[in-house]
Amino acid sequence: QKIATRSRTRKKQGRFSDDHSFNMFEQIRSNKRKTVFIVLCMAFFLFITGYVLAEAQHPGAGPVGLLIAFVIWLVMLLVSFFAGDSVFLAVSGAKQIQQADNPMLFNIVEEMKIASGLKFMPRVFIIDSPAPNAFATGRSPQKASVAVTTGLLERLNRSELQGVIAHELGHINNRDILYMLVVSAMMGAIVLLADVGVRSMFFGRHRSRSSSSSGGGQLQLVMVVIALVLMILAPLIAQLIYFALSRRREYLADASAALYTRYPEGLANALEKIATNASPLQGASKATAPMYIVNPLAISGNTLKDATSTHPPISARVAILRRMAGLSATSGLVTYKAYDAAFKQVTNTNKGVLPGMSLLGDNGVPLMAVSQGEQPHIDRRREATDTLWKVNDYIFVDCPCETKLKIPPVYRGQKITCPHCQTEHHIPLQ
């Protein structure tokens, strides 16, 4: 009954969707323009690098290098579009779960789906890791997935978990997930081509020497210098562009999460807990780190680490959300305007982070007065562990003595005895 009531409440909150959809439309349009811009910039660096590298190795072979660069770009683009999410989920060790595996997590995802106005329920995945973190991926809202770690389920209470899920659904709604996949592939292509160029120049020095004795030696030497400069600068410039736009998208997702949950403090508290985690996230790399809510490679010890590349400083994100909560408490409404104003105050700048047109018609939603009660830590840990066991085909048997027997899939017996009350149970067939 509580779940049904909560869902109806979220549907009522969805009545602000006319203004909200207008805001989202403007943000999505702005994001698409920036995505096209960065993809074209990276394609430019890739093509120029390919041309110059080929020309430096073999005078007159520039068009061949350009063609090779184009093929690499096209293949990486197609792979990222059609299989990027599957590859990322596999590399991260994520396993898909069903509602019966963790009803609370599914309820939260469904609530945030309704609040965000998404038409499709994302697939839900879990990662066996003590490091609290989460990400969203997929090429479209219809093909989207959300993944959380067991460490996140264990450490966060319900309102904090809502904030994290809302942030990830904000990425889905803002069409950031396709951008992340495509741009990561473009970055990989540029780095790959630069690496191949370095190796070929080292292993092909004898060719350069033989050609330098001919008439075109000076021109080839110039091309070699240009190639070396491009191999160093192209990946660096592409990364700087990528990082700048990625940080902006994190701010937008934070703002969206605050509106979906109507409780900015929830996400702020969650970010603090994630940032003060000392557990390493296995499977995270420079290629996958931008996908997570907090950069797993920038977290160290019990500090709020601001030296991060793809994400804004965590302390700034938390301060903006808390300032937004203060502004919302005064007006009683959670709005994009409040987030933009908080951003300007915290970063001490006159330029906001949200597109100007998206702030028009922003009537906001009522602020949620208090957070929900916190579930005991031991219960959250047990639920997270149980979810993993269910995904790994463990059979759960409830005993009258309130013991929950967890039978591994390798067990071949038809009966099992409770170690506490000695009651014999028949193992249900799967």
Coordinates of C-alpha atoms in Angstrom, one line a residue:
Q1 CA 0.0 0.0 0.0
K2 CA 2.9 2.4 0.8
I3 CA 4.4 1.6 -2.6
A4 CA 1.2 2.3 -4.4
T5 CA 0.7 5.6 -2.4
R6 CA 4.2 6.7 -3.2
S7 CA 3.7 5.9 -6.9
R8 CA 0.5 8.0 -7.0
T9 CA 2.3 10.8 -5.2
R10 CA 5.1 10.7 -7.8
K11 CA 2.5 10.8 -10.6
K12 CA 1.0 13.9 -9.0
Q13 CA 4.4 15.4 -8.9
G14 CA 4.6 14.6 -12.6
R15 CA 2.1 17.3 -13.2
F16 CA 4.9 19.8 -13.4
S17 CA 6.0 17.8 -16.5
D18 CA 4.9 20.5 -18.9
D19 CA 7.4 23.0 -17.6
H20 CA 9.9 20.2 -16.9
S21 CA 9.7 18.8 -20.4
F22 CA 10.3 22.3 -21.8
N23 CA 13.4 22.6 -19.6
M24 CA 14.6 19.1 -20.6
F25 CA 13.9 19.9 -24.3
E26 CA 16.2 22.9 -24.1
Q27 CA 18.9 21.0 -22.2
I28 CA 18.7 18.1 -24.6
R29 CA 19.0 20.4 -27.6
S30 CA 22.0 22.1 -26.1
N31 CA 23.6 18.8 -25.2
K32 CA 23.1 17.5 -28.8
R33 CA 24.8 20.6 -30.2
K34 CA 27.8 20.1 -27.9
T35 CA 28.0 16.4 -28.6
V36 CA 28.1 17.0 -32.4
F37 CA 30.7 19.7 -31.8
I38 CA 33.0 17.5 -29.7
V39 CA 32.6 14.5 -32.1
L40 CA 33.6 16.7 -35.0
C41 CA 36.5 18.1 -33.1
M42 CA 37.8 14.7 -32.2
A43 CA 37.3 13.5 -35.8
F44 CA 39.3 16.5 -37.0
F45 CA 42.2 15.6 -34.7
L46 CA 42.0 12.0 -35.6
F47 CA 42.0 12.7 -39.4
I48 CA 44.8 15.2 -39.2
T49 CA 46.9 12.9 -37.0
G50 CA 46.4 10.0 -39.4
Y51 CA 47.3 12.1 -42.4
V52 CA 50.5 13.6 -40.9
L53 CA 51.7 10.3 -39.4
A54 CA 51.4 8.6 -42.8
E55 CA 53.1 11.5 -44.6
A56 CA 55.9 11.4 -42.1
Q57 CA 56.5 7.7 -42.6
H58 CA 56.1 7.6 -46.4
P59 CA 56.0 10.9 -48.4
G60 CA 52.8 11.0 -50.5
A61 CA 51.0 8.4 -48.3
G62 CA 49.0 11.1 -46.4
P63 CA 45.6 10.2 -48.1
V64 CA 46.2 6.6 -47.1
G65 CA 46.7 7.6 -43.5
L66 CA 43.5 9.8 -43.7
L67 CA 41.6 6.8 -45.0
I68 CA 42.9 4.6 -42.2
A69 CA 42.0 7.2 -39.6
F70 CA 38.5 7.5 -41.1
V71 CA 38.0 3.7 -41.0
I72 CA 39.2 3.6 -37.3
W73 CA 36.8 6.5 -36.5
L74 CA 33.8 4.8 -38.2
V75 CA 34.4 1.4 -36.6
M76 CA 34.8 2.9 -33.1
L77 CA 31.7 5.0 -33.7
L78 CA 29.6 2.0 -34.8
V79 CA 30.9 -0.2 -32.0
S80 CA 30.2 2.4 -29.3
F81 CA 26.7 3.0 -30.7
F82 CA 25.5 -0.6 -31.1
A83 CA 27.6 -2.4 -28.4
G84 CA 29.2 0.2 -26.2
D85 CA 26.8 -0.3 -23.3
S86 CA 27.1 -4.1 -23.4
V87 CA 30.9 -3.9 -23.4
F88 CA 30.9 -1.4 -20.5
L89 CA 28.6 -3.4 -18.4
A90 CA 30.7 -6.6 -19.0
V91 CA 34.0 -4.8 -18.2
S92 CA 32.4 -3.4 -15.0
G93 CA 31.3 -6.9 -13.9
A94 CA 27.6 -5.8 -13.7
K95 CA 24.9 -8.4 -13.5
Q96 CA 21.3 -7.7 -14.3
I97 CA 18.8 -8.2 -11.5
Q98 CA 15.0 -8.5 -11.3
Q99 CA 12.5 -6.9 -9.0
A100 CA 12.3 -9.9 -6.8
D101 CA 16.1 -9.7 -6.2
N102 CA 15.9 -6.3 -4.6
P103 CA 12.4 -4.8 -4.4
M104 CA 13.5 -1.6 -2.7
L105 CA 16.0 -0.7 -5.4
F106 CA 13.5 -1.4 -8.1
N107 CA 10.9 0.7 -6.3
I108 CA 13.3 3.6 -6.2
V109 CA 14.2 3.3 -9.9
E110 CA 10.5 3.2 -10.7
E111 CA 9.7 6.3 -8.5
M112 CA 12.5 8.3 -10.1
K113 CA 11.4 7.1 -13.6
I114 CA 7.9 8.6 -12.9
A115 CA 9.3 11.8 -11.4
S116 CA 11.7 12.3 -14.3
G117 CA 9.1 11.6 -17.0
L118 CA 10.9 8.8 -18.6
K119 CA 8.7 6.5 -20.7
F120 CA 10.8 3.4 -20.3
M121 CA 12.0 1.5 -17.2
P122 CA 15.8 1.2 -17.3
R123 CA 17.3 -2.2 -16.8
V124 CA 18.9 -2.5 -13.3
F125 CA 22.3 -4.0 -12.7
I126 CA 24.4 -4.7 -9.6
I127 CA 28.2 -4.8 -9.2
D128 CA 29.9 -6.8 -6.5
S129 CA 32.2 -4.1 -5.0
P130 CA 32.5 -2.5 -1.6
A131 CA 33.2 0.8 -3.2
P132 CA 29.9 2.9 -3.3
N133 CA 29.3 4.1 -6.9
A134 CA 26.8 4.0 -9.7
F135 CA 26.5 4.7 -13.4
A136 CA 24.0 4.8 -16.3
T137 CA 24.7 3.7 -19.8
G138 CA 22.9 2.9 -23.1
R139 CA 22.4 4.6 -26.5
S140 CA 18.9 5.9 -25.8
P141 CA 16.3 6.1 -23.0
Q142 CA 14.7 3.0 -24.5
K143 CA 17.9 1.0 -24.2
A144 CA 19.2 2.5 -20.9
S145 CA 20.6 0.7 -17.9
V146 CA 21.4 1.7 -14.4
A147 CA 24.1 -0.1 -12.3
V148 CA 24.9 0.3 -8.6
T149 CA 27.5 -1.4 -6.4
T150 CA 26.8 -3.4 -3.3
G151 CA 28.8 -0.9 -1.4
L152 CA 26.3 1.8 -2.5
L153 CA 23.3 -0.2 -1.3
E154 CA 25.1 -0.9 2.0
R155 CA 26.1 2.7 2.8
L156 CA 23.2 4.9 1.6
N157 CA 19.8 5.3 3.2
R158 CA 16.7 5.5 1.0
S159 CA 16.7 9.3 0.4
E160 CA 20.4 9.2 -0.5
L161 CA 19.9 6.2 -2.8
Q162 CA 17.0 8.1 -4.4
G163 CA 19.4 11.0 -5.1
V164 CA 22.0 8.8 -6.8
I165 CA 19.4 7.0 -8.9
A166 CA 17.8 10.4 -9.8
H167 CA 21.2 11.7 -10.9
E168 CA 21.7 8.7 -13.2
L169 CA 18.2 9.1 -14.7
G170 CA 19.1 12.7 -15.2
H171 CA 21.9 11.6 -17.4
I172 CA 19.5 9.3 -19.3
N173 CA 16.9 12.1 -19.7
N174 CA 19.5 14.6 -20.8
R175 CA 20.9 12.1 -23.4
D176 CA 24.3 12.1 -21.8
I177 CA 24.6 8.3 -21.9
L178 CA 25.1 8.2 -25.7
Y179 CA 27.5 11.1 -25.5
M180 CA 29.6 9.3 -23.0
L181 CA 29.8 6.1 -25.1
V182 CA 30.6 7.8 -28.4
V183 CA 33.1 10.3 -27.0
S184 CA 34.9 7.6 -25.0
A185 CA 35.3 5.6 -28.3
M186 CA 36.6 8.7 -30.1
M187 CA 39.1 9.3 -27.3
G188 CA 40.2 5.7 -27.6
A189 CA 40.6 6.0 -31.4
I190 CA 42.8 9.1 -31.0
V191 CA 45.0 7.5 -28.4
L192 CA 45.2 4.3 -30.4
L193 CA 46.3 6.1 -33.5
A194 CA 48.9 8.2 -31.6
D195 CA 50.3 5.1 -30.0
V196 CA 50.6 3.3 -33.3
G197 CA 52.3 6.4 -34.8
V198 CA 54.9 6.5 -32.0
R199 CA 55.7 2.8 -32.4
S200 CA 55.9 3.0 -36.2
M201 CA 58.2 6.1 -36.0
F202 CA 60.5 4.3 -33.6
F203 CA 60.6 1.0 -35.5
G204 CA 60.7 2.7 -38.9
R205 CA 63.6 5.0 -38.4
H206 CA 65.7 3.3 -41.0
R207 CA 63.1 4.3 -43.6
S208 CA 63.3 7.9 -42.6
R209 CA 67.1 7.9 -42.8
S210 CA 67.1 6.3 -46.3
S211 CA 64.5 8.8 -47.5
S212 CA 66.4 11.7 -45.9
S213 CA 69.3 11.1 -48.2
S214 CA 67.0 11.8 -51.2
G215 CA 65.8 15.2 -52.2
G216 CA 62.7 15.3 -50.0
G217 CA 64.5 14.8 -46.7
Q218 CA 64.0 18.2 -45.3
L219 CA 60.2 18.1 -46.0
Q220 CA 59.9 14.7 -44.4
L221 CA 61.8 16.0 -41.3
V222 CA 59.3 18.8 -41.0
M223 CA 56.4 16.3 -41.3
V224 CA 58.1 14.1 -38.6
V225 CA 58.2 17.1 -36.2
I226 CA 54.6 18.0 -36.9
A227 CA 53.6 14.3 -36.4
L228 CA 55.4 14.2 -33.0
V229 CA 53.6 17.4 -31.9
L230 CA 50.2 16.1 -33.0
M231 CA 50.8 12.8 -31.3
I232 CA 51.3 14.7 -28.0
L233 CA 48.8 17.5 -28.4
A234 CA 45.9 15.7 -30.2
P235 CA 44.9 13.4 -27.3
L236 CA 45.6 16.2 -24.8
I237 CA 43.4 18.8 -26.5
A238 CA 40.6 16.2 -27.1
Q239 CA 40.7 15.3 -23.5
L240 CA 40.5 18.9 -22.4
I241 CA 37.4 19.5 -24.5
Y242 CA 35.8 16.2 -23.3
F243 CA 36.5 17.0 -19.6
A244 CA 35.1 20.5 -19.8
L245 CA 31.8 19.3 -21.3
S246 CA 31.7 16.2 -19.0
R247 CA 31.9 18.4 -15.9
R248 CA 29.0 20.6 -17.1
R249 CA 26.9 17.5 -17.7
E250 CA 27.5 16.3 -14.1
Y251 CA 26.2 19.7 -12.8
L252 CA 23.1 19.3 -15.0
A253 CA 22.5 15.8 -13.7
D254 CA 22.8 17.0 -10.1
A255 CA 20.2 19.8 -10.8
S256 CA 17.9 17.2 -12.4
A257 CA 18.2 14.9 -9.5
A258 CA 17.3 17.6 -7.0
L259 CA 14.1 18.3 -8.9
Y260 CA 13.2 14.6 -9.3
T261 CA 13.6 13.8 -5.6
R262 CA 12.5 17.3 -4.3
Y263 CA 15.3 16.9 -1.7
P264 CA 18.7 18.3 -2.7
E265 CA 20.2 17.2 0.6
G266 CA 19.7 13.5 -0.3
L267 CA 22.2 13.7 -3.2
A268 CA 24.5 16.0 -1.2
N269 CA 24.7 13.5 1.6
A270 CA 25.2 10.6 -0.9
L271 CA 28.1 12.4 -2.6
E272 CA 29.8 13.0 0.7
K273 CA 29.5 9.3 1.7
I274 CA 30.8 8.1 -1.7
A275 CA 33.7 10.6 -1.7
T276 CA 34.9 9.5 1.8
N277 CA 35.1 5.9 0.7
A278 CA 38.5 4.3 0.7
S279 CA 37.7 1.0 -1.1
P280 CA 39.0 0.7 -4.7
L281 CA 36.5 0.0 -7.5
Q282 CA 37.8 -3.0 -9.4
G283 CA 37.3 -2.8 -13.1
A284 CA 37.3 1.0 -13.3
S285 CA 39.8 2.6 -15.7
K286 CA 40.5 5.9 -17.4
A287 CA 38.1 4.9 -20.2
T288 CA 35.2 4.0 -17.9
A289 CA 35.7 6.4 -15.0
P290 CA 33.7 9.3 -16.6
M291 CA 30.6 7.1 -16.5
Y292 CA 30.3 6.9 -12.7
I293 CA 28.6 9.4 -10.5
V294 CA 31.9 10.0 -8.7
N295 CA 35.2 9.4 -10.5
P296 CA 36.4 6.2 -8.9
L297 CA 40.0 7.0 -9.8
A298 CA 39.9 10.3 -7.9
I299 CA 38.7 9.0 -4.6
S300 CA 41.4 8.6 -2.0
G301 CA 41.1 8.0 1.8
N302 CA 38.8 10.1 3.9
T303 CA 38.9 13.3 2.0
L304 CA 36.7 15.2 -0.4
K305 CA 39.1 15.0 -3.4
D306 CA 38.7 17.9 -5.8
A307 CA 41.6 17.0 -8.1
T308 CA 39.4 15.2 -10.6
S309 CA 39.3 15.5 -14.4
T310 CA 36.0 14.3 -15.8
H311 CA 33.9 15.4 -12.8
P312 CA 33.5 18.7 -11.0
P313 CA 35.0 19.0 -7.5
I314 CA 32.8 17.0 -5.1
S315 CA 33.0 19.7 -2.5
A316 CA 31.6 22.2 -5.0
R317 CA 28.8 19.8 -6.0
V318 CA 27.8 19.3 -2.4
A319 CA 28.0 23.0 -1.6
I320 CA 25.8 23.9 -4.6
L321 CA 23.2 21.3 -3.6
R322 CA 23.2 22.5 0.0
R323 CA 22.9 26.1 -1.1
M324 CA 20.1 25.2 -3.4
A325 CA 18.4 23.5 -0.4
G326 CA 18.6 26.7 1.5
L327 CA 17.1 28.8 -1.3
S328 CA 14.4 26.2 -1.8
A329 CA 13.6 26.2 1.9
T330 CA 12.9 29.9 1.6
S331 CA 10.6 29.7 -1.4
G332 CA 9.2 26.2 -0.6
L333 CA 10.0 25.1 -4.2
V334 CA 12.8 23.2 -5.8
T335 CA 13.7 24.9 -9.1
Y336 CA 16.4 24.9 -11.8
K337 CA 16.7 28.6 -11.1
A338 CA 17.6 27.9 -7.5
Y339 CA 20.3 25.5 -8.7
D340 CA 21.7 28.0 -11.2
A341 CA 21.7 30.7 -8.5
A342 CA 23.4 28.4 -6.1
F343 CA 26.0 27.5 -8.7
K344 CA 26.8 31.2 -9.3
Q345 CA 27.1 31.9 -5.6
V346 CA 29.4 28.8 -4.8
T347 CA 31.6 29.2 -7.9
N348 CA 31.6 33.0 -7.6
T349 CA 30.8 33.6 -11.2
N350 CA 28.1 35.5 -13.1
K351 CA 27.6 32.8 -15.6
G352 CA 25.2 29.9 -14.8
V353 CA 25.6 26.3 -15.7
L354 CA 22.1 25.8 -17.1
P355 CA 21.0 26.9 -20.7
G356 CA 19.2 30.2 -20.4
M357 CA 16.1 29.1 -22.3
S358 CA 15.7 26.1 -20.0
L359 CA 15.0 28.4 -17.0
L360 CA 12.0 30.0 -18.7
G361 CA 8.7 28.7 -17.3
D362 CA 10.5 27.0 -14.5
N363 CA 7.8 26.7 -11.8
G364 CA 9.6 23.9 -9.9
V365 CA 8.2 21.4 -7.5
P366 CA 7.4 21.5 -3.7
L367 CA 10.3 20.9 -1.4
M368 CA 10.2 17.6 0.5
A369 CA 10.3 18.7 4.2
V370 CA 12.2 15.8 5.8
S371 CA 14.1 12.8 4.7
Q372 CA 12.8 9.3 5.3
G373 CA 13.9 7.2 8.3
E374 CA 17.3 5.4 8.0
Q375 CA 17.4 1.7 7.7
P376 CA 19.9 0.0 10.1
H377 CA 23.3 -0.5 8.4
I378 CA 23.3 -4.3 9.1
D379 CA 20.0 -4.6 7.3
R380 CA 21.3 -2.7 4.3
R381 CA 24.4 -4.9 4.2
R382 CA 22.3 -8.1 4.4
E383 CA 20.0 -6.9 1.5
A384 CA 22.9 -6.1 -0.7
T385 CA 24.5 -9.5 -0.1
D386 CA 21.2 -11.3 -0.6
T387 CA 20.8 -9.5 -3.9
L388 CA 24.1 -10.9 -5.1
W389 CA 23.3 -14.4 -4.0
K390 CA 19.9 -14.3 -5.8
V391 CA 21.6 -13.1 -9.0
N392 CA 24.0 -16.1 -8.6
D393 CA 21.1 -18.5 -8.4
Y394 CA 21.1 -19.2 -4.7
I395 CA 17.9 -20.7 -3.4
F396 CA 16.4 -19.0 -0.3
V397 CA 14.4 -21.1 2.2
D398 CA 12.6 -19.4 5.1
C399 CA 12.6 -21.5 8.3
P400 CA 9.9 -21.1 11.0
C401 CA 12.7 -20.2 13.5
E402 CA 13.2 -17.0 11.3
T403 CA 16.5 -18.4 9.9
K404 CA 16.9 -17.8 6.1
L405 CA 18.7 -20.7 4.5
K406 CA 20.7 -19.7 1.4
I407 CA 21.5 -22.8 -0.7
P408 CA 24.2 -22.5 -3.4
P409 CA 23.4 -23.7 -6.9
V410 CA 26.1 -26.4 -6.6
Y411 CA 24.2 -28.2 -3.8
R412 CA 22.6 -31.4 -5.3
G413 CA 20.6 -32.6 -2.3
Q414 CA 16.8 -32.6 -2.2
K415 CA 16.6 -31.8 1.5
I416 CA 18.4 -29.5 3.9
T417 CA 18.3 -29.3 7.7
C418 CA 18.2 -25.9 9.5
P419 CA 21.4 -25.7 11.7
H420 CA 19.4 -23.8 14.4
C421 CA 16.2 -25.7 15.0
Q422 CA 17.0 -28.9 13.1
T423 CA 13.9 -28.5 10.9
E424 CA 14.2 -30.5 7.6
H425 CA 13.2 -28.6 4.5
H426 CA 12.6 -29.8 0.9
I427 CA 14.5 -27.7 -1.6
P428 CA 12.1 -26.3 -4.2
L429 CA 12.8 -27.1 -7.8
Q430 CA 13.9 -24.1 -10.0

